[in-house]
Amino acid sequence: QVQFLESGGGSVQAGGSLNLSCAALGAIGNRNCMGWFRQAPGKEREGVARVNTGGSTSYADSVKGRFTISRDNGKNTLYLQMNSLKPEDTAMYYCGAGYSTNCYLSTLPLFAYRAQGTQVTVSS
């Protein structure tokens, strides 16, 4: 099992920005799909964004145009730049890595390789 080191979470006002990062502390092997999912209190886990090794990305409709996912393959690090944050973005954010054959927003919460989570709180 690979451990991940997340950083960048915190509290901001609506309209603000945060940049999350997630470093894999070990080789992720052929788990070439990396992504972010989140869980708000009382809600189900939701895939936010994912990127494969080739750089192909997809986003949840709720974050399109505001969030940008990127990765540094050499550093095994994943990023999520979050702009124009809204109170409804408040959640625990998790990064994860999985197989490219199963690389969908809906499957991100099911990845066995995932971090412990970082809290993002957006106040109005």
Short mmCIF file of C-alpha atoms in Angstrom, two decimals:
data_model
loop_
_atom_site.label_atom_id
_atom_site.label_comp_id
_atom_site.label_asym_id
_atom_site.label_seq_id
_atom_site.Cartn_x
_atom_site.Cartn_y
_atom_site.Cartn_z
CA GLN A 1 0.00 0.00 0.00
CA VAL A 2 1.29 3.43 -0.94
CA GLN A 3 0.90 6.37 1.40
CA PHE A 4 0.03 9.84 0.23
CA LEU A 5 0.93 13.18 1.74
CA GLU A 6 -1.76 15.80 1.19
CA SER A 7 -1.44 19.51 1.84
CA GLY A 8 -3.10 22.80 0.96
CA GLY A 9 -6.46 22.48 2.63
CA GLY A 10 -7.81 25.19 4.89
CA SER A 11 -10.49 27.81 5.38
CA VAL A 12 -11.24 30.58 2.89
CA GLN A 13 -14.04 32.97 2.11
CA ALA A 14 -16.26 32.49 -0.90
CA GLY A 15 -14.48 33.57 -4.06
CA GLY A 16 -11.10 32.62 -2.70
CA SER A 17 -8.61 30.02 -3.91
CA LEU A 18 -6.76 27.02 -2.57
CA ASN A 19 -4.22 24.70 -4.16
CA LEU A 20 -4.20 21.12 -2.94
CA SER A 21 -1.26 18.83 -3.48
CA CYS A 22 -0.89 15.10 -3.01
CA ALA A 23 2.48 13.38 -3.10
CA ALA A 24 2.67 9.61 -3.36
CA LEU A 25 5.32 8.37 -0.93
CA GLY A 26 6.32 5.43 -3.05
CA ALA A 27 5.81 3.97 -6.48
CA ILE A 28 2.21 3.76 -7.64
CA GLY A 29 3.17 1.24 -10.30
CA ASN A 30 0.68 1.03 -13.13
CA ARG A 31 -2.02 2.93 -11.30
CA ASN A 32 -1.87 5.64 -13.90
CA CYS A 33 -5.18 7.28 -13.12
CA MET A 34 -5.03 9.90 -10.37
CA GLY A 35 -7.82 12.07 -9.12
CA TRP A 36 -9.62 13.90 -6.36
CA PHE A 37 -12.92 13.13 -4.72
CA ARG A 38 -14.68 14.81 -1.83
CA GLN A 39 -17.21 14.14 0.85
CA ALA A 40 -19.33 16.75 2.56
CA PRO A 41 -21.10 16.05 5.86
CA GLY A 42 -24.20 13.97 5.28
CA LYS A 43 -23.46 13.49 1.61
CA GLU A 44 -22.02 10.71 -0.51
CA ARG A 45 -18.51 10.80 -1.85
CA GLU A 46 -18.28 12.66 -5.16
CA GLY A 47 -15.60 12.44 -7.84
CA VAL A 48 -14.26 15.93 -8.52
CA ALA A 49 -11.54 15.59 -11.15
CA ARG A 50 -9.22 12.99 -12.62
CA VAL A 51 -6.21 12.89 -14.90
CA ASN A 52 -4.43 10.00 -16.57
CA THR A 53 -0.75 9.71 -17.44
CA GLY A 54 -1.28 11.24 -20.86
CA GLY A 55 -2.86 14.32 -19.36
CA SER A 56 -6.47 13.68 -20.29
CA THR A 57 -8.73 15.25 -17.69
CA SER A 58 -12.36 15.25 -16.68
CA TYR A 59 -14.27 17.28 -14.12
CA ALA A 60 -17.53 17.18 -12.27
CA ASP A 61 -20.00 19.68 -13.72
CA SER A 62 -20.10 21.49 -10.39
CA VAL A 63 -16.41 22.46 -10.61
CA LYS A 64 -15.84 22.92 -14.35
CA GLY A 65 -14.21 26.22 -15.14
CA ARG A 66 -13.17 26.74 -11.50
CA PHE A 67 -10.92 23.78 -10.65
CA THR A 68 -7.85 22.58 -12.52
CA ILE A 69 -6.21 19.20 -11.97
CA SER A 70 -2.59 18.56 -12.92
CA ARG A 71 0.14 16.09 -12.16
CA ASP A 72 3.91 15.90 -12.07
CA ASN A 73 4.72 12.33 -13.06
CA GLY A 74 8.37 12.70 -12.14
CA LYS A 75 7.44 13.65 -8.59
CA ASN A 76 4.40 11.35 -8.34
CA THR A 77 2.48 14.42 -7.23
CA LEU A 78 -1.07 15.48 -8.00
CA TYR A 79 -2.46 19.00 -7.71
CA LEU A 80 -5.87 20.61 -7.62
CA GLN A 81 -6.07 24.35 -8.12
CA MET A 82 -9.41 25.56 -6.82
CA ASN A 83 -10.57 29.04 -7.73
CA SER A 84 -13.83 30.93 -7.17
CA LEU A 85 -14.62 28.68 -4.26
CA LYS A 86 -18.20 28.40 -3.07
CA PRO A 87 -19.63 27.35 0.30
CA GLU A 88 -20.92 24.18 -1.38
CA ASP A 89 -17.30 23.19 -2.07
CA THR A 90 -16.85 22.64 1.67
CA ALA A 91 -15.84 19.02 2.15
CA MET A 92 -13.05 16.64 2.99
CA TYR A 93 -10.95 16.22 -0.14
CA TYR A 94 -9.12 13.00 -0.94
CA CYS A 95 -6.63 12.10 -3.63
CA GLY A 96 -6.26 8.62 -5.00
CA ALA A 97 -4.61 6.50 -7.67
CA GLY A 98 -6.09 3.66 -9.68
CA TYR A 99 -5.90 1.74 -12.92
CA SER A 100 -6.47 3.50 -16.22
CA THR A 101 -9.05 0.91 -17.24
CA ASN A 102 -11.20 2.13 -14.35
CA CYS A 103 -10.54 5.85 -14.62
CA TYR A 104 -13.88 7.59 -14.13
CA LEU A 105 -15.13 10.24 -11.76
CA SER A 106 -17.57 7.70 -10.35
CA THR A 107 -14.83 5.21 -9.51
CA LEU A 108 -12.42 7.61 -7.82
CA PRO A 109 -13.93 7.06 -4.35
CA LEU A 110 -13.40 3.32 -4.78
CA PHE A 111 -9.65 3.46 -5.37
CA ALA A 112 -7.75 1.38 -2.84
CA TYR A 113 -4.79 3.77 -3.00
CA ARG A 114 -6.07 7.00 -1.45
CA ALA A 115 -5.01 9.61 1.05
CA GLN A 116 -6.41 10.37 4.50
CA GLY A 117 -8.06 13.58 3.32
CA THR A 118 -7.65 17.31 3.79
CA GLN A 119 -10.42 19.63 4.93
CA VAL A 120 -11.58 22.51 2.76
CA THR A 121 -13.99 24.99 4.34
CA VAL A 122 -15.50 27.86 2.38
CA SER A 123 -17.45 30.51 4.28
CA SER A 124 -19.99 32.86 2.77
#
